[in-house]
Coordinates of C-alpha atoms and ligand atoms in Angstrom, one line a residue:
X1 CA 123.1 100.3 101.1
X2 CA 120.5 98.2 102.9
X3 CA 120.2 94.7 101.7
X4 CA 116.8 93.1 100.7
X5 CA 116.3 89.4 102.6
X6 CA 115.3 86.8 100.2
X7 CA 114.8 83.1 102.0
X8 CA 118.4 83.3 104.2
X9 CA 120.6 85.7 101.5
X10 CA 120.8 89.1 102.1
X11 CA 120.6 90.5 98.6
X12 CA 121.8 93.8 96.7
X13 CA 119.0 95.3 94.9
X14 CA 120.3 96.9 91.8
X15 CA 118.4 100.2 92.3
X16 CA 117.9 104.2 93.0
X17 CA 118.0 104.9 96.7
X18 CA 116.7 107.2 99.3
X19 CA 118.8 108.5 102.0
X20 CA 117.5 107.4 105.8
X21 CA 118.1 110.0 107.9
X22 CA 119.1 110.8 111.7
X23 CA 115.9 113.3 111.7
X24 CA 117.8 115.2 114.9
X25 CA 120.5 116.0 112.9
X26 CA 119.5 115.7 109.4
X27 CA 122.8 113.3 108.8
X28 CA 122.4 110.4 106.0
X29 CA 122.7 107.1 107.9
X30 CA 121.8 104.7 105.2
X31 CA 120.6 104.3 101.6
X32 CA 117.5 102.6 101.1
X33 CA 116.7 100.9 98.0
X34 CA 113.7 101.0 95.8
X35 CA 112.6 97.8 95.2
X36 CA 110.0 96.5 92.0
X37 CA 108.2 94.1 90.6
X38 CA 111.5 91.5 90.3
X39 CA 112.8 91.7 93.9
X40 CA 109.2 91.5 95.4
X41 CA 108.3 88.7 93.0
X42 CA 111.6 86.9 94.6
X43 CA 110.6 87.3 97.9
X44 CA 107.4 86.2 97.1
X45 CA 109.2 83.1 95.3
X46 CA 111.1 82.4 98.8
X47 CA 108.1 82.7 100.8
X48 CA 105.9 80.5 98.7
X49 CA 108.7 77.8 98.4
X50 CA 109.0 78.1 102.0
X51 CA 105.1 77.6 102.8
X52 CA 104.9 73.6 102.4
X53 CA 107.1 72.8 104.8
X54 CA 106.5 75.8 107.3
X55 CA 103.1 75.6 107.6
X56 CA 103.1 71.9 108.4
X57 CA 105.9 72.4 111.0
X58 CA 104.0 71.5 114.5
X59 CA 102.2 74.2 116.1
X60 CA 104.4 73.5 119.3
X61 CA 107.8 73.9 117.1
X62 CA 106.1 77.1 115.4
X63 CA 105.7 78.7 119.3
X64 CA 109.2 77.5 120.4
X65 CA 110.9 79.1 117.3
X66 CA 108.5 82.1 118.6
X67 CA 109.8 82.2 121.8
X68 CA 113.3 82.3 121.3
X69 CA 112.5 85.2 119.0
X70 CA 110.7 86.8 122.1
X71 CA 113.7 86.0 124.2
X72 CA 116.2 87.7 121.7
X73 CA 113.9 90.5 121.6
X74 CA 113.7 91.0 125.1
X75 CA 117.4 90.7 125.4
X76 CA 118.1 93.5 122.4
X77 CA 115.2 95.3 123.6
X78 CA 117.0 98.8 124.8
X79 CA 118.9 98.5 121.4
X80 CA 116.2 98.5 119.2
X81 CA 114.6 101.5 121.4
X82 CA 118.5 103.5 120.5
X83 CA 117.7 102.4 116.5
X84 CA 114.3 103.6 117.0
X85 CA 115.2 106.9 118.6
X86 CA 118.6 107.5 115.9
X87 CA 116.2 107.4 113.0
X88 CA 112.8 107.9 113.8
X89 CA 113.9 110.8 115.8
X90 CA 111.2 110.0 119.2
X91 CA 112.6 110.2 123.0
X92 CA 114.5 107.4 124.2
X93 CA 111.5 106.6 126.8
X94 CA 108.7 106.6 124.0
X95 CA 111.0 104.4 121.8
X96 CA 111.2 102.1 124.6
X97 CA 107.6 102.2 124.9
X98 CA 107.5 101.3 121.2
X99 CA 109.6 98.6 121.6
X100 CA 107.5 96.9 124.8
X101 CA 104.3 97.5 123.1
X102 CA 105.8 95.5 119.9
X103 CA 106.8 92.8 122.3
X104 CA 103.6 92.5 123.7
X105 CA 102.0 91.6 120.7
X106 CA 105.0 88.4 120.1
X107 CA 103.5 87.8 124.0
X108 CA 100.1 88.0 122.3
X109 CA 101.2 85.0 119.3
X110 CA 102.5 82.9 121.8
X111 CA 98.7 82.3 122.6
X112 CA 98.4 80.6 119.5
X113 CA 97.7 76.8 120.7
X114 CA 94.5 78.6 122.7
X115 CA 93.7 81.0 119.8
X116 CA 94.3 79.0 116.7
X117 CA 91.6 75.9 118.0
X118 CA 88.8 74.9 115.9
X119 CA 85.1 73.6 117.7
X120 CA 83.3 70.5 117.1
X121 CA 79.6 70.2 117.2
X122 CA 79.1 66.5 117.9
X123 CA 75.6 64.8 116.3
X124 CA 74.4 68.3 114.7
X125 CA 72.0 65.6 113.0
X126 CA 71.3 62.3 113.2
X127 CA 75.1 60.5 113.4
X128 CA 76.4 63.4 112.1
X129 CA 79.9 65.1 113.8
X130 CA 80.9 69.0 112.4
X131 CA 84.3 70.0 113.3
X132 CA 86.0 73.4 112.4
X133 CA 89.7 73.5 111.3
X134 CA 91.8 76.5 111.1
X135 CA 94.3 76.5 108.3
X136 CA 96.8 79.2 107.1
X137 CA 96.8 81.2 103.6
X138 CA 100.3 80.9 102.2
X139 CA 102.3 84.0 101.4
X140 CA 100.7 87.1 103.1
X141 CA 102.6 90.9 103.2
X142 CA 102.3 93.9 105.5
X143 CA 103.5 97.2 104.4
X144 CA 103.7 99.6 107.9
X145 CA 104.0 103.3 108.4
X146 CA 107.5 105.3 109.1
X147 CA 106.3 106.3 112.8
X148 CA 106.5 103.0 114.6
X149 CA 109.3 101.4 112.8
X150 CA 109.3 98.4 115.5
X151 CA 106.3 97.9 116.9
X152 CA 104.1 98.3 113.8
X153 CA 106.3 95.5 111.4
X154 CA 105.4 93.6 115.2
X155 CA 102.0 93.8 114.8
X156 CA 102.1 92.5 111.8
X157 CA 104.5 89.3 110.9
X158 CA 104.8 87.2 114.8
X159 CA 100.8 86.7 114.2
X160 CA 101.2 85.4 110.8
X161 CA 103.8 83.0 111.3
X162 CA 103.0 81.7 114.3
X163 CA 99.7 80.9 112.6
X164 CA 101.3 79.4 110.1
X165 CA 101.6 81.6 106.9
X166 CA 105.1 82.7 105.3
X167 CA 105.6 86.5 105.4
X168 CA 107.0 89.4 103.0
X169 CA 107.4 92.6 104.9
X170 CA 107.9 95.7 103.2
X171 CA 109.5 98.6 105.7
X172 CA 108.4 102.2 105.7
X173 CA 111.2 103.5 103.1
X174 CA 112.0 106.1 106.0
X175 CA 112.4 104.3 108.8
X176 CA 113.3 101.1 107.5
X177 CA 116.3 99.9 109.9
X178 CA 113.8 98.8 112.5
X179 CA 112.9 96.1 110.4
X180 CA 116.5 94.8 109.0
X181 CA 117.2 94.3 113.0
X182 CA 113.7 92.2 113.5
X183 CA 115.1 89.9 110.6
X184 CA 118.2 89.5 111.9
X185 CA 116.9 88.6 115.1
X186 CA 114.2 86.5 113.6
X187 CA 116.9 84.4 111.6
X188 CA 118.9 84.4 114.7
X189 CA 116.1 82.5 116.7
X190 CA 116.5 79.7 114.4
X191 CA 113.1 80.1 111.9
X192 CA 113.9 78.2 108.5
X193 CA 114.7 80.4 105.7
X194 CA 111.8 82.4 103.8
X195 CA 109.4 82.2 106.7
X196 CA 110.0 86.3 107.0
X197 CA 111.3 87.8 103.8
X198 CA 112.1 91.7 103.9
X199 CA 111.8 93.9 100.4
X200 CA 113.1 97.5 101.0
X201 CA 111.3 100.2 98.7
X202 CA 107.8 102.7 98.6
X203 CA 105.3 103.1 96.1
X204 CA 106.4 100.4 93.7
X205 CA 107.4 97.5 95.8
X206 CA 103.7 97.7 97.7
X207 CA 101.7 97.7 94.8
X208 CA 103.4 95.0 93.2
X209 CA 102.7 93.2 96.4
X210 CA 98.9 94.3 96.7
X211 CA 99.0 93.2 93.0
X212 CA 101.1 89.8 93.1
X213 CA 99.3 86.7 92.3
X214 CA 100.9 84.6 94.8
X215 CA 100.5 86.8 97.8
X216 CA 96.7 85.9 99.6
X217 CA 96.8 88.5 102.3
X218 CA 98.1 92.0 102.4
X219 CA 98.4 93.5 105.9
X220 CA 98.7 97.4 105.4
X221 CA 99.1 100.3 107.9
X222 CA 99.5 104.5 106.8
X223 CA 98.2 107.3 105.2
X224 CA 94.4 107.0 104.5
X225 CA 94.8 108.2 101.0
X226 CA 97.1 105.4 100.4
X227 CA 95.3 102.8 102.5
X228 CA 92.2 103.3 100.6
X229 CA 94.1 102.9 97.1
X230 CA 96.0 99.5 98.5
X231 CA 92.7 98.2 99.6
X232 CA 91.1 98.4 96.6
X233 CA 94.0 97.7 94.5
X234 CA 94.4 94.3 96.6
X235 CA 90.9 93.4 96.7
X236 CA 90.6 93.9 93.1
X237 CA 93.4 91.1 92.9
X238 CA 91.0 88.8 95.2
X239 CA 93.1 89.1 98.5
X240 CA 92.0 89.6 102.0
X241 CA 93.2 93.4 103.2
X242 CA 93.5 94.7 106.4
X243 CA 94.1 98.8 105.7
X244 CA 94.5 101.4 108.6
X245 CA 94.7 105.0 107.9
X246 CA 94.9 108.5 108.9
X247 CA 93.5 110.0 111.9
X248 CA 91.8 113.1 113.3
X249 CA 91.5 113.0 117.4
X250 CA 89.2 114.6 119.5
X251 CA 89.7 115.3 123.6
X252 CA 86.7 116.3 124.9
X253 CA 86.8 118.3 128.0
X254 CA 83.7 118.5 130.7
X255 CA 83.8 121.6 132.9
X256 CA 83.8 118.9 135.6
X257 CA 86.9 117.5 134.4
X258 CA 90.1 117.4 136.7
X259 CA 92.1 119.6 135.0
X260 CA 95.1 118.1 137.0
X261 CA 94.5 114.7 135.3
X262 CA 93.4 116.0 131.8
X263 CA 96.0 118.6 130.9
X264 CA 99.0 116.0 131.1
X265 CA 96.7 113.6 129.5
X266 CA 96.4 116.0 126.7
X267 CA 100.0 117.1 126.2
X268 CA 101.3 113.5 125.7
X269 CA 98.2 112.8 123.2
X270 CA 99.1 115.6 121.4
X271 CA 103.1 116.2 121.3
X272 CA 104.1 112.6 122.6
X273 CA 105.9 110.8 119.5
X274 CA 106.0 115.1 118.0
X275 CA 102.4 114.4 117.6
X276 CA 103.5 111.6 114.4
X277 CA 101.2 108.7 115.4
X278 CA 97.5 107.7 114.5
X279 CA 96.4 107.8 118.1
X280 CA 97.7 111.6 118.5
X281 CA 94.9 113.9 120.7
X282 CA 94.4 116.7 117.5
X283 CA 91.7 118.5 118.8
X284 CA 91.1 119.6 122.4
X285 CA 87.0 119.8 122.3
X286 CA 86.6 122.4 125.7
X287 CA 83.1 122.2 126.5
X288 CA 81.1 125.0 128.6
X289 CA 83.0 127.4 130.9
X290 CA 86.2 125.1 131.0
X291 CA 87.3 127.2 127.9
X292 CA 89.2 129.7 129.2
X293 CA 91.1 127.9 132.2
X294 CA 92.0 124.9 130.2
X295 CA 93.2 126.8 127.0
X296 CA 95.5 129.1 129.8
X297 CA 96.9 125.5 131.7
X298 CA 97.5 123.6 128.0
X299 CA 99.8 126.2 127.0
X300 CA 101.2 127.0 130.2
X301 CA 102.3 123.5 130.1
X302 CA 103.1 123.1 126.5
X303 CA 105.4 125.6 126.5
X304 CA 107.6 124.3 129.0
X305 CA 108.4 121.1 127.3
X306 CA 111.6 120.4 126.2
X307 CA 112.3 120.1 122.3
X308 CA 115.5 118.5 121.1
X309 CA 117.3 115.0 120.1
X310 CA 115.2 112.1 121.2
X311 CA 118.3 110.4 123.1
X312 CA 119.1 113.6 125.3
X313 CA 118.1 113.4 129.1
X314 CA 114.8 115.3 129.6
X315 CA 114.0 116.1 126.0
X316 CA 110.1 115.7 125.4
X317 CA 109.4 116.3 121.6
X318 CA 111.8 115.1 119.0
X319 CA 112.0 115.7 115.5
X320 CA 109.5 115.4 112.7
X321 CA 110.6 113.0 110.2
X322 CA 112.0 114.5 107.4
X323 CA 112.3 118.6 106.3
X324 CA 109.7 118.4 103.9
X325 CA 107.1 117.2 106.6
X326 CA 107.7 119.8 109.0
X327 CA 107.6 122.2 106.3
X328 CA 103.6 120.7 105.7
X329 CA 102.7 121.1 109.6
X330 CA 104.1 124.6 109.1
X331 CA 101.8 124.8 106.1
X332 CA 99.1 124.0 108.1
X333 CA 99.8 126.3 110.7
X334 CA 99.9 129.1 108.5
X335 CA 96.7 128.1 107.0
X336 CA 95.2 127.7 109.8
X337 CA 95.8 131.4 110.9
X338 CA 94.8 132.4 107.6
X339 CA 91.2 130.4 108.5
X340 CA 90.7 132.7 111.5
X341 CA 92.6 130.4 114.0
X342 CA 93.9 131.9 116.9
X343 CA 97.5 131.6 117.7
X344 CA 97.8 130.7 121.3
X345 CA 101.5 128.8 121.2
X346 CA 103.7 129.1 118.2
X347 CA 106.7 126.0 118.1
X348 CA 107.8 127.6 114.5
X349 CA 111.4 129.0 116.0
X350 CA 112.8 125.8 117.4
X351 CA 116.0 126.0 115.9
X352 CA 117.4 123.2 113.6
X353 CA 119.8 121.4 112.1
X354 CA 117.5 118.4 113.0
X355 CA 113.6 118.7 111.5
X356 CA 112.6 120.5 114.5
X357 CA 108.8 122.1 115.1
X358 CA 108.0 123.3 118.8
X359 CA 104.4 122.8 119.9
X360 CA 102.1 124.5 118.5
X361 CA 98.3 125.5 119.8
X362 CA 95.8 126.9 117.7
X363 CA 92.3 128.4 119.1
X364 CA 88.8 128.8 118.0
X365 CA 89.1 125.8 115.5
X366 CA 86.3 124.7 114.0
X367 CA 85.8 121.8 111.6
X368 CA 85.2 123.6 108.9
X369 CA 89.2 124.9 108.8
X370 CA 91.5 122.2 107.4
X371 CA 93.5 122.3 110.9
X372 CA 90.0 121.0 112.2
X373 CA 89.5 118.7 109.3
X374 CA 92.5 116.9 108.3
X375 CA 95.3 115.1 109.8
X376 CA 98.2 117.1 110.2
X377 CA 100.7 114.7 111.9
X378 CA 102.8 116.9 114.0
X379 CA 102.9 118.8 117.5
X380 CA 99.8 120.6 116.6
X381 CA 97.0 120.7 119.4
X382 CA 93.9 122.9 118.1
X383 CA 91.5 124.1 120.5
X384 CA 87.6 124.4 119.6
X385 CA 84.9 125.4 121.8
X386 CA 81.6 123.3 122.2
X387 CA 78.7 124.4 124.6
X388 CA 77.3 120.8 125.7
X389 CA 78.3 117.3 125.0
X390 CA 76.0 116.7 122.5
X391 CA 77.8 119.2 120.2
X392 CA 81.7 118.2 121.4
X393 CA 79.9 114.7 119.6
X394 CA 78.7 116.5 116.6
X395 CA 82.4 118.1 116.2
X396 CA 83.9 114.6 116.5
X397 CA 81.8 113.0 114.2
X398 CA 82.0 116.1 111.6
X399 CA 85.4 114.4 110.4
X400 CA 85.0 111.4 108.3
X401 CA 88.2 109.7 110.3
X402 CA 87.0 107.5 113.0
X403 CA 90.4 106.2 114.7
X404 CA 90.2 107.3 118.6
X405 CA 88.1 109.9 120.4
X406 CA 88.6 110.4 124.0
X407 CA 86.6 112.4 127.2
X408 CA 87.7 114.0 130.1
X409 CA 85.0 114.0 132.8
X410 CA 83.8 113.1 136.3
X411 CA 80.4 112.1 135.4
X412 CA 80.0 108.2 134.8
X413 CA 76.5 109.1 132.5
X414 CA 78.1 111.4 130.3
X415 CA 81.2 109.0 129.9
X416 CA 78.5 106.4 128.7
X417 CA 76.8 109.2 126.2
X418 CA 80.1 109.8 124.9
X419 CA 81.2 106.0 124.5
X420 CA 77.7 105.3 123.1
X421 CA 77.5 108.1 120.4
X422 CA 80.9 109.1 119.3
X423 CA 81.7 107.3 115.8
X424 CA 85.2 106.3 116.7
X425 CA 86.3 102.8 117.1
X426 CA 88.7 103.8 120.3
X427 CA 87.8 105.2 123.2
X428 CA 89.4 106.6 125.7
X429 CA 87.8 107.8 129.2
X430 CA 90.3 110.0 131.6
X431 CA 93.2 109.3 129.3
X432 CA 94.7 110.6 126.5
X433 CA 95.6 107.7 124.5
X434 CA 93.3 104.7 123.5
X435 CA 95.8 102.1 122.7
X436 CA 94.4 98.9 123.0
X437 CA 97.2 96.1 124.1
X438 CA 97.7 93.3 122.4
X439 CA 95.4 91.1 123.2
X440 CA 92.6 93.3 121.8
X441 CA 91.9 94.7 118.1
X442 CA 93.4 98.2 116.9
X443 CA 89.9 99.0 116.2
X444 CA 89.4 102.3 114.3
X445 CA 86.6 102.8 112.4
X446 CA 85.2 104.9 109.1
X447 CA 88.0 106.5 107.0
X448 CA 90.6 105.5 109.3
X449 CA 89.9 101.7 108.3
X450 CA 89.5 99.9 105.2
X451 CA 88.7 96.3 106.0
X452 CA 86.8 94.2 108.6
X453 CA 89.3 92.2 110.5
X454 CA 92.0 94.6 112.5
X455 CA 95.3 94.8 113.5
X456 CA 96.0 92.2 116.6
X457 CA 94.2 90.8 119.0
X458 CA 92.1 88.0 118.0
X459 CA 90.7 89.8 114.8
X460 CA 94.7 88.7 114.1
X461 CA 94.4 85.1 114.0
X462 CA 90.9 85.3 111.9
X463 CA 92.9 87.3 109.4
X464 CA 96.0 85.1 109.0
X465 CA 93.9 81.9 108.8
X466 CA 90.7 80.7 106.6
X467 CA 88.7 78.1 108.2
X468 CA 87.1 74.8 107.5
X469 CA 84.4 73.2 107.9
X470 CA 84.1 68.7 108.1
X471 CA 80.9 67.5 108.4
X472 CA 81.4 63.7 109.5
X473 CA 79.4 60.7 109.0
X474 CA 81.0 57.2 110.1
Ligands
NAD1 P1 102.2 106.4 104.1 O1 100.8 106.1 103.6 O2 102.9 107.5 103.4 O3 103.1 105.1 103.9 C1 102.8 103.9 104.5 C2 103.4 102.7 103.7 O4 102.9 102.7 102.4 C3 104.9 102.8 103.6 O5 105.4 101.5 103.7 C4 105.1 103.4 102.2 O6 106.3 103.0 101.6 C5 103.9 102.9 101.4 N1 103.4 103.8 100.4 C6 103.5 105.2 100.4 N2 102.9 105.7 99.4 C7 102.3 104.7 98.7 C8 101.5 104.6 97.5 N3 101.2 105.7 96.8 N4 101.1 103.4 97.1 C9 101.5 102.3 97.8 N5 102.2 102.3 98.9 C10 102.7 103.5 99.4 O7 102.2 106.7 105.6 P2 103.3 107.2 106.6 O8 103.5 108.6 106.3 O9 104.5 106.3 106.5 O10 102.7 107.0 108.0 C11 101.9 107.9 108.6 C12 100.4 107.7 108.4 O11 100.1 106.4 108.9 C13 99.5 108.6 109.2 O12 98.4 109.0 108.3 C14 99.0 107.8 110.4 O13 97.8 108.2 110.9 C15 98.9 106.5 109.8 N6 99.0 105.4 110.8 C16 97.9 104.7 111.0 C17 97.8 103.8 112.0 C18 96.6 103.0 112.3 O14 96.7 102.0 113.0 N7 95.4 103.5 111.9 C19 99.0 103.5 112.8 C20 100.2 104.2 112.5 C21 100.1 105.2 111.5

């Protein structure tokens, strides 16, 4: 059974478990416990004893410790892309990619002594100095999704600590092994104990953290049901909350696209990862006479890619996460047929043991069927029809998530109309995938955000730190 970290002990928690699962197989390779209120209040406990001293450790010792974790990541780097893979159930390459992308954002901490300083407004009035300090919270938590079970705990925690704060991290229940090897690499580069404490659980063990007195910052990332509940629930307790949510991607496609660039582009948006990640391409918008041809080369393409364990040679889509998920995405499927979808690629016979789904593309979606509408999470592309950019926007902004929307198109002018008027926080133009790197905010916008300060970049540092303000006379 996985082991809660409290300060330096790795503890037993005295509860029910969930299984964690090799999703390719559908073999147990863990238990998981479900932690409350008492284990999270100790990890709090460890993390606020820890505070004092930690965030008054130099700034210069604070990077060092930093960089030796970077160093250890580096050097385990192909490892954690194998955990990733065995129970996530993604390729081998895109759990490397995971894994460099979490890496970049420790890269992105390390920038701390530039990112971290304060400005001084010298004789603002008469012999009058202002200066402004940045200072860390205390205790702060982030609770991440099961699809990036590296990268996403990344995102969260390096940021924090290096700015000064002391850190409870809560895992995905189902993909929580990522984490338990980032703490024990973590401890490994030397950090003192209850800088980064780890609390295995779901439901229970985040809300008492949104809820917890001590804790002044919760960090989530997941569903947008539940990141709307955990911001509330949070803010009600007077923290600071940073919630991401669900998703619902639009690729728009210009008849003067080049179809040679846009159709891999589109593939990888939507089946990369089995389609299980916020920045997944989940509608293909074809607009004007590109219809036809681009409907013909997506699922001429699609249906050559390879479906099986993320850790065999050549394999392009993995597993879903667990039996009952792809049993969902199947729901959806079906529903959509039953909404007047066409059925243009059907991934429903991929044969198991592992939680397998083939891709899938659905035509003549329209927002108004819940295959158009909601997230779905899986290798689903669904293909709608739009006669001029203008309406392609209007289907975009038709779903009240505003994470990433993307456009495929020759024409610098109507990249600029589409950048200007789509209501989506990421943009992509010519590729598939809007991921910002490090060094710039995860910026989605409307329901598939609750808060105003983002995942990394320097919306980071404001996050983890509150700021004040001398005004000097001598
Ligand atoms: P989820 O909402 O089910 O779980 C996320 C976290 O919340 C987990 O740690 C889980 O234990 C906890 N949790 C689950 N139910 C809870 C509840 N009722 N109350 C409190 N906590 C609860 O999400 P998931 O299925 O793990 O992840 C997939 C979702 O995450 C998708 O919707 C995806 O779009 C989203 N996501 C968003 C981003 C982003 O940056 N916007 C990034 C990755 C994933």
């Amino acid at each position: 059974m996985l082991k809660n970290l409290i300060g330096a002990r790795w503890e037993e928690a005295n509860r029910p478990t969930l299984p964690v699962y090799n999703p390719a197989t559908g073999e147990v390779l863990e238990e998981v416990p479900l932690s409350g209120p008492e284990e999270v209040d100790r990890a709090v406990g460890a993390a606020d004893r820890a505070f004092p001293h930690w965030s008054q450790t130099p700034l210069l010792e604070r990077v060092r410790l930093m960089f030796r974790f970077k160093e250890l990541l580096e050097k385990h780097a192909e490892d954690l892309a194998r955990l990733v893979t065995l129970h996530h159930g993604k390729t081998l390459e895109e759990a490397r990619g995971e894994v460099r992308r979490g890496i970049e954002v420790v890269d992105f901490a390390l920038s701390a002594p530039t990112l971290l300083q304060g400005r001084t407004l010298r004789e603002v009035t008469g012999g009058v100095d202002q200066n402004l300090f940045h200072y860390p919270l205390g205790v702060v938590a982030g609770i991440p999704p099961f699809n990036f079970p590296v990268m996403i705990p990344l995102w969260m925690f390096p940021i924090a600590v290096v700015a000064g704060n002391t850190f409870v991290l809560k895992p995905s229940e189902r993909t929580p092994l990522g984490a338990v090897r980032l703490a024990e690499l973590f401890l490994e580069a030397g950090f003192p104990e209850g800088v980064l404490n780890l609390v295995h659980g779901g439901k229970e063990a985040a809300e008492a953290l949104a809820a917890h007195p001590q804790v002044r910052a919760v960090q989530f990332v997941g569903s947008e049901p539940v990141a709307r509940r955990l911001y509330a629930l949070a803010a009600a307790h007077g923290k600071r909350v940073s919630a991401a949510g669900g998703a619902k991607n639009h690729l728009v496609v210009l008849p003067d696209a080049d179809l040679e660039q846009a159709v891999p582009a589109i593939l990888n948006s939507a089946f990369g990862n089995a389609g299980e990640r916020c920045l997944a391409g989940s509608v293909a918008v074809a607009v004007g006479e590109v219809g036809p041809l681009l409907l013909e080369r997506v699922v001429e393409a699609a249906q050559r890619l390879k479906v099986g364990p993320g850790w065999e040679e050549g394999v392009q889509v993995g597993p879903l996460i667990r039996e009952e998920h792809r049993r969902r995405v199947v729901g959806y499927i079906q529903r959509g047929l039953e909404e007047g979808a066409g059925l243009a690629l059907d991934g429903r016979g991929v044969e198991g043991p592992g939680f397998f789904l083939g891709p899938t593309v659905l035509d003549r979606v329209s927002p108004r069927m819940a295959v158009g509408r909601e997230e779905i999470f899986g290798p689903v592309l669904s293909v709608s029809y739009a006669q001029t950019l203008e309406e392609a926007i209007a289907q975009a902004n038709a779903v009240p998530y505003g994470n990433m929307a993307c456009v495929f198109t020759q024409s610098g002018k109507a990249a600029r109309a589409f950048r200007e008027r789509v209501q989506a926080g990421m943009v992509g133009v010519n590729v598939g995938v809007a991921q910002p790197l490090a060094f710039y905010p995860f910026s989605g916008w409307r329901d598939s955000f609750f808060g105003d300060l983002h995942p990394h970049g320097p919306d980071a540092f404001l996050f983890y730190t509150q700021r004040k303000v001398v005004v000097e006379r001598w």
